[in-house]
Amino acid sequence: MSVLHHTFTLERRYPAPVDKVFAAWQDPEVKRQWFAGDADHTLDFRVGGDERVRTTGPNGKHLALDSRYLDIVPERRIVYTSTLSADDELATVSTTSIELEADGPGTLLVLTESDVFLDGQEEPAWREQGTGDWLDKLGSMSR
């Protein structure tokens, strides 16, 4: 039984204006494309709203990501908490903030995430890589 704490920050600059980048977080169909791919995905983007992703991992385990939006300031900030379970066993608990600001004609996005990894089911490097990958996909969607 182990607990590993980890925090990381990722920055991305997108050529799209802040309103367009923010819209990619709130539109369920657009978000599914860059965030969930072919997984089962639902999004209720409002304070108190939930987001759910259900899929099967490369190791065959059923993965369940459940998030709750705690703070949304349109075109400025998004804060949410998430749990990730594998075969109904809790693997990770996290708190994430997204900060958006104008960067010339584009947008600077700063994501900061604090994670608690349980019993070695997920590694910090995996989470950072996966998060970076979907932020890159977001960049291609918000152009």
CSV table of C-alpha atoms in Angstrom, one decimal:
chain,number,residue,atom,x,y,z
A,1,MET,CA,0.0,0.0,0.0
A,2,SER,CA,1.6,3.3,-1.1
A,3,VAL,CA,0.7,6.9,-1.6
A,4,LEU,CA,2.7,9.2,-4.0
A,5,HIS,CA,2.1,12.9,-4.2
A,6,HIS,CA,3.1,14.8,-7.3
A,7,THR,CA,2.4,18.2,-8.8
A,8,PHE,CA,3.2,19.4,-12.3
A,9,THR,CA,2.5,22.5,-14.5
A,10,LEU,CA,2.3,22.5,-18.3
A,11,GLU,CA,2.0,25.6,-20.5
A,12,ARG,CA,0.8,25.8,-24.1
A,13,ARG,CA,0.5,28.7,-26.4
A,14,TYR,CA,-2.3,28.5,-29.0
A,15,PRO,CA,-2.7,30.7,-32.0
A,16,ALA,CA,-6.5,31.0,-31.3
A,17,PRO,CA,-8.1,33.7,-29.2
A,18,VAL,CA,-9.1,32.9,-25.6
A,19,ASP,CA,-12.8,32.6,-26.3
A,20,LYS,CA,-12.2,29.9,-28.9
A,21,VAL,CA,-9.9,27.9,-26.6
A,22,PHE,CA,-12.4,28.2,-23.7
A,23,ALA,CA,-15.2,27.1,-26.0
A,24,ALA,CA,-13.2,23.9,-26.7
A,25,TRP,CA,-13.6,23.0,-23.0
A,26,GLN,CA,-17.3,23.7,-22.8
A,27,ASP,CA,-18.6,22.1,-26.0
A,28,PRO,CA,-19.2,18.4,-25.3
A,29,GLU,CA,-18.6,17.3,-28.9
A,30,VAL,CA,-15.4,19.3,-29.4
A,31,LYS,CA,-14.1,18.3,-26.0
A,32,ARG,CA,-14.7,14.6,-26.7
A,33,GLN,CA,-12.7,14.9,-29.9
A,34,TRP,CA,-9.5,16.2,-28.2
A,35,PHE,CA,-9.9,14.7,-24.8
A,36,ALA,CA,-11.7,11.4,-24.9
A,37,GLY,CA,-11.4,10.2,-28.5
A,38,ASP,CA,-13.5,7.0,-29.0
A,39,ALA,CA,-14.2,6.6,-25.3
A,40,ASP,CA,-17.7,6.9,-23.8
A,41,HIS,CA,-17.8,10.6,-22.7
A,42,THR,CA,-20.3,12.9,-21.0
A,43,LEU,CA,-19.8,16.5,-20.1
A,44,ASP,CA,-21.9,18.8,-17.9
A,45,PHE,CA,-19.7,21.9,-18.0
A,46,ARG,CA,-20.9,24.1,-15.2
A,47,VAL,CA,-20.0,24.7,-11.5
A,48,GLY,CA,-21.1,21.4,-9.8
A,49,GLY,CA,-21.3,19.6,-13.1
A,50,ASP,CA,-19.6,16.3,-13.9
A,51,GLU,CA,-17.5,14.9,-16.6
A,52,ARG,CA,-17.2,11.1,-17.2
A,53,VAL,CA,-15.0,9.0,-19.4
A,54,ARG,CA,-15.3,5.2,-19.7
A,55,THR,CA,-12.8,3.2,-21.8
A,56,THR,CA,-10.6,0.2,-21.8
A,57,GLY,CA,-6.8,0.7,-21.2
A,58,PRO,CA,-4.1,-1.0,-23.2
A,59,ASN,CA,-3.8,-3.6,-20.5
A,60,GLY,CA,-7.5,-4.5,-20.8
A,61,LYS,CA,-8.5,-2.8,-17.5
A,62,HIS,CA,-11.8,-0.9,-17.5
A,63,LEU,CA,-10.9,2.8,-16.8
A,64,ALA,CA,-13.3,5.3,-15.3
A,65,LEU,CA,-12.4,9.0,-15.0
A,66,ASP,CA,-14.9,11.1,-13.0
A,67,SER,CA,-14.5,14.8,-12.7
A,68,ARG,CA,-16.4,17.6,-10.9
A,69,TYR,CA,-16.2,21.2,-11.9
A,70,LEU,CA,-15.6,23.4,-8.8
A,71,ASP,CA,-14.9,26.8,-10.3
A,72,ILE,CA,-15.4,28.3,-13.8
A,73,VAL,CA,-14.7,31.9,-14.7
A,74,PRO,CA,-15.5,32.1,-18.5
A,75,GLU,CA,-12.4,32.7,-20.6
A,76,ARG,CA,-10.2,32.9,-17.5
A,77,ARG,CA,-10.2,29.9,-15.2
A,78,ILE,CA,-11.4,26.3,-14.8
A,79,VAL,CA,-10.9,24.2,-11.6
A,80,TYR,CA,-11.9,20.6,-11.2
A,81,THR,CA,-11.2,17.5,-9.2
A,82,SER,CA,-10.9,14.0,-10.7
A,83,THR,CA,-10.7,10.4,-9.7
A,84,LEU,CA,-9.3,7.6,-12.0
A,85,SER,CA,-10.2,4.0,-11.3
A,86,ALA,CA,-9.0,0.9,-12.9
A,87,ASP,CA,-11.4,-2.1,-12.7
A,88,ASP,CA,-13.3,-0.3,-9.9
A,89,GLU,CA,-10.1,0.2,-7.9
A,90,LEU,CA,-9.2,3.9,-7.1
A,91,ALA,CA,-5.9,4.7,-8.7
A,92,THR,CA,-5.5,8.5,-8.7
A,93,VAL,CA,-7.1,11.5,-7.1
A,94,SER,CA,-6.3,15.0,-8.6
A,95,THR,CA,-7.1,18.7,-8.5
A,96,THR,CA,-6.5,20.6,-11.7
A,97,SER,CA,-6.6,24.3,-12.5
A,98,ILE,CA,-6.6,25.7,-16.1
A,99,GLU,CA,-5.7,29.4,-16.5
A,100,LEU,CA,-6.2,31.2,-19.8
A,101,GLU,CA,-4.9,34.6,-20.8
A,102,ALA,CA,-4.5,36.5,-24.0
A,103,ASP,CA,-1.1,36.1,-25.6
A,104,GLY,CA,-1.1,38.7,-28.4
A,105,PRO,CA,-3.8,37.4,-30.8
A,106,GLY,CA,-3.5,33.9,-29.2
A,107,THR,CA,-3.9,32.2,-25.8
A,108,LEU,CA,-1.5,31.1,-23.1
A,109,LEU,CA,-2.9,28.1,-21.2
A,110,VAL,CA,-1.4,27.1,-17.9
A,111,LEU,CA,-2.5,23.8,-16.4
A,112,THR,CA,-1.4,22.9,-12.9
A,113,GLU,CA,-2.3,19.5,-11.5
A,114,SER,CA,-1.8,18.0,-8.0
A,115,ASP,CA,-2.1,14.2,-7.9
A,116,VAL,CA,-2.3,11.5,-5.3
A,117,PHE,CA,-1.2,8.2,-6.9
A,118,LEU,CA,-2.4,5.1,-5.0
A,119,ASP,CA,-0.6,1.8,-4.8
A,120,GLY,CA,1.6,2.3,-7.9
A,121,GLN,CA,-1.3,1.9,-10.3
A,122,GLU,CA,-0.3,5.0,-12.2
A,123,GLU,CA,3.0,6.9,-12.5
A,124,PRO,CA,3.6,10.7,-12.5
A,125,ALA,CA,5.4,10.5,-15.9
A,126,TRP,CA,2.4,8.7,-17.5
A,127,ARG,CA,0.0,11.4,-16.2
A,128,GLU,CA,2.2,14.2,-17.4
A,129,GLN,CA,2.7,12.6,-20.9
A,130,GLY,CA,-1.0,11.9,-21.3
A,131,THR,CA,-2.0,15.4,-20.2
A,132,GLY,CA,0.5,16.9,-22.5
A,133,ASP,CA,-0.8,14.8,-25.4
A,134,TRP,CA,-4.4,16.0,-25.0
A,135,LEU,CA,-3.3,19.6,-24.6
A,136,ASP,CA,-1.5,19.2,-27.9
A,137,LYS,CA,-4.7,17.8,-29.4
A,138,LEU,CA,-6.6,20.8,-28.0
A,139,GLY,CA,-4.2,23.0,-29.9
A,140,SER,CA,-5.1,21.4,-33.2
A,141,MET,CA,-8.8,21.7,-32.4
A,142,SER,CA,-8.8,25.4,-31.4
A,143,ARG,CA,-7.1,26.7,-34.5
